[in-house]
């Protein structure tokens, strides 16, 4: 009986795993940092109102099979910013969200950076051409303990294997 239950669980697990599609790829963009300690660190000026920085990184995305029009997503986004200023601003975000059949997507999740722990809200669109996917995302992060809010624009690409 235990072997039958194990085989059923194994079969369900394999079926669920086979429905997950990995769509990871590079990301580049820019961020507008609002007044806060992170902006002061980047500019070297206390009380600097805001600054733009570049972003470079990688997005790990898993797309889960679901209904015909909506697909669930889990994303991990690793970025390094402000390299053009000789600074190192790493961040990691995890978002859970969805994408519809037209490519419109949105998500929400935690963010960890030098500015502290906070949340991010993202929305955007993924355009496709054959197996090539080109996402553009707009991300907002409210004020954290050691930094002001930020607005991000990220662009990337990945390839579908289907």
Coordinates of C-alpha atoms in Angstrom, one line a residue:
X1 CA 0.0 0.0 0.0
X2 CA 2.8 2.4 0.9
X3 CA 4.5 1.7 -2.5
X4 CA 1.2 2.6 -4.3
X5 CA 0.8 5.8 -2.4
X6 CA 4.5 6.7 -3.1
X7 CA 4.1 6.0 -6.9
X8 CA 0.9 8.2 -7.0
X9 CA 2.7 11.0 -5.2
X10 CA 5.7 10.6 -7.5
X11 CA 3.5 10.7 -10.6
X12 CA 1.7 13.8 -9.4
X13 CA 5.0 15.5 -8.6
X14 CA 6.4 14.7 -12.1
X15 CA 3.2 16.0 -13.8
X16 CA 3.3 19.2 -11.8
X17 CA 7.1 19.7 -12.4
X18 CA 6.6 19.1 -16.2
X19 CA 4.2 22.0 -16.3
X20 CA 6.7 24.5 -15.0
X21 CA 8.5 26.5 -17.7
X22 CA 11.8 28.2 -16.8
X23 CA 12.1 31.7 -18.5
X24 CA 15.2 33.2 -17.0
X25 CA 17.3 35.8 -18.6
X26 CA 19.4 39.1 -18.3
X27 CA 17.9 42.4 -17.2
X28 CA 19.2 45.9 -17.7
X29 CA 17.6 49.2 -16.8
X30 CA 17.6 52.2 -14.6
X31 CA 16.3 53.3 -11.2
X32 CA 15.3 56.6 -9.8
X33 CA 16.3 56.7 -6.1
X34 CA 14.4 59.2 -4.0
X35 CA 15.8 61.1 -1.0
X36 CA 17.4 58.8 1.6
X37 CA 20.6 57.3 2.9
X38 CA 21.1 55.2 -0.3
X39 CA 20.9 58.3 -2.5
X40 CA 23.4 60.0 -0.2
X41 CA 25.7 57.0 -0.5
X42 CA 25.5 57.1 -4.3
X43 CA 25.9 60.8 -4.8
X44 CA 28.2 61.5 -1.9
X45 CA 26.0 64.5 -0.9
X46 CA 23.9 64.5 2.3
X47 CA 20.3 65.4 1.6
X48 CA 20.6 64.8 -2.2
X49 CA 16.9 64.8 -3.4
X50 CA 17.2 62.0 -6.0
X51 CA 19.4 60.3 -8.5
X52 CA 19.3 58.0 -11.5
X53 CA 21.4 54.8 -11.4
X54 CA 21.9 52.0 -13.9
X55 CA 20.9 48.4 -13.1
X56 CA 22.4 45.2 -14.4
X57 CA 21.3 41.7 -13.4
X58 CA 19.5 38.4 -14.0
X59 CA 15.9 37.4 -13.5
X60 CA 15.0 33.8 -12.7
X61 CA 11.4 33.1 -13.7
X62 CA 9.2 30.1 -13.4
X63 CA 6.0 30.1 -15.3
X64 CA 3.4 27.6 -14.0
X65 CA 0.8 26.1 -16.3
X66 CA -2.7 27.1 -15.5
X67 CA -5.8 28.4 -17.3
X68 CA -6.0 29.5 -20.9
X69 CA -5.7 33.2 -20.3
X70 CA -3.8 33.6 -17.0
X71 CA -0.4 32.1 -16.0
X72 CA 1.1 32.2 -12.5
X73 CA 4.7 33.4 -12.1
X74 CA 7.4 33.3 -9.5
X75 CA 10.4 35.5 -10.1
X76 CA 13.7 36.1 -8.4
X77 CA 15.5 39.3 -9.6
X78 CA 19.2 39.9 -8.7
X79 CA 20.5 43.3 -9.6
X80 CA 23.6 45.4 -9.1
X81 CA 23.2 49.1 -9.5
X82 CA 25.3 52.3 -9.6
X83 CA 28.3 50.8 -11.2
X84 CA 28.6 53.8 -13.5
X85 CA 29.3 55.8 -10.3
X86 CA 31.9 53.3 -9.0
X87 CA 29.4 52.1 -6.4
X88 CA 28.0 48.6 -5.6
X89 CA 24.3 48.5 -4.8
X90 CA 23.1 44.9 -4.8
X91 CA 19.5 43.9 -4.4
X92 CA 17.4 40.8 -4.5
X93 CA 13.6 40.6 -5.0
X94 CA 11.2 37.8 -5.1
X95 CA 7.8 38.4 -6.8
X96 CA 4.7 36.2 -7.1
X97 CA 2.2 37.3 -9.8
X98 CA 0.6 36.5 -13.1
X99 CA 0.7 37.2 -16.8
X100 CA -2.3 37.2 -19.1
X101 CA -2.5 35.9 -22.7
X102 CA -1.7 39.4 -24.0
X103 CA 1.5 39.5 -22.1
X104 CA 0.4 42.0 -19.4
X105 CA 1.9 41.0 -16.1
X106 CA 2.0 42.1 -12.4
X107 CA 3.5 40.9 -9.2
X108 CA 4.4 41.7 -5.6
X109 CA 7.0 40.5 -3.1
X110 CA 9.8 41.2 -0.7
X111 CA 13.0 43.1 -1.6
X112 CA 16.4 43.1 0.2
X113 CA 19.0 45.8 -0.5
X114 CA 21.5 48.0 1.2
X115 CA 18.6 50.3 2.0
X116 CA 16.9 47.6 4.1
X117 CA 14.1 45.1 3.7
X118 CA 10.9 46.2 1.9
X119 CA 8.4 45.3 -0.7
X120 CA 8.2 45.8 -4.5
X121 CA 5.2 46.1 -6.8
X122 CA 5.8 45.4 -10.4
X123 CA 3.8 45.5 -13.6
X124 CA 4.7 45.4 -17.3
X125 CA 4.4 43.6 -20.5
X126 CA 6.2 40.7 -22.3
X127 CA 6.3 40.9 -26.1
X128 CA 7.0 37.8 -28.0
X129 CA 8.5 37.1 -31.4
X130 CA 8.7 33.4 -32.1
X131 CA 10.5 31.8 -29.1
X132 CA 12.0 35.2 -28.1
X133 CA 10.4 37.0 -25.1
X134 CA 11.1 40.6 -24.4
X135 CA 9.8 41.8 -21.1
X136 CA 9.6 45.4 -20.0
X137 CA 8.8 46.0 -16.3
X138 CA 8.1 49.0 -14.1
X139 CA 8.7 48.5 -10.4
X140 CA 7.9 50.6 -7.4
X141 CA 9.5 50.1 -4.0
X142 CA 8.1 52.2 -1.1
X143 CA 10.4 53.9 1.4
X144 CA 12.5 51.6 3.5
X145 CA 14.2 52.2 6.9
X146 CA 17.4 53.5 5.3
X147 CA 16.3 54.7 1.9
X148 CA 13.7 56.5 0.1
X149 CA 11.3 55.0 -2.4
X150 CA 12.5 54.0 -5.8
X151 CA 11.1 53.6 -9.3
X152 CA 12.7 51.1 -11.7
X153 CA 12.4 50.3 -15.4
X154 CA 13.9 47.0 -16.5
X155 CA 14.2 45.4 -19.9
X156 CA 15.4 41.9 -20.8
X157 CA 15.0 38.9 -22.9
X158 CA 14.7 35.1 -22.6
X159 CA 13.9 32.2 -24.9
X160 CA 11.0 29.8 -24.7
X161 CA 11.9 26.1 -25.2
X162 CA 8.5 25.2 -26.5

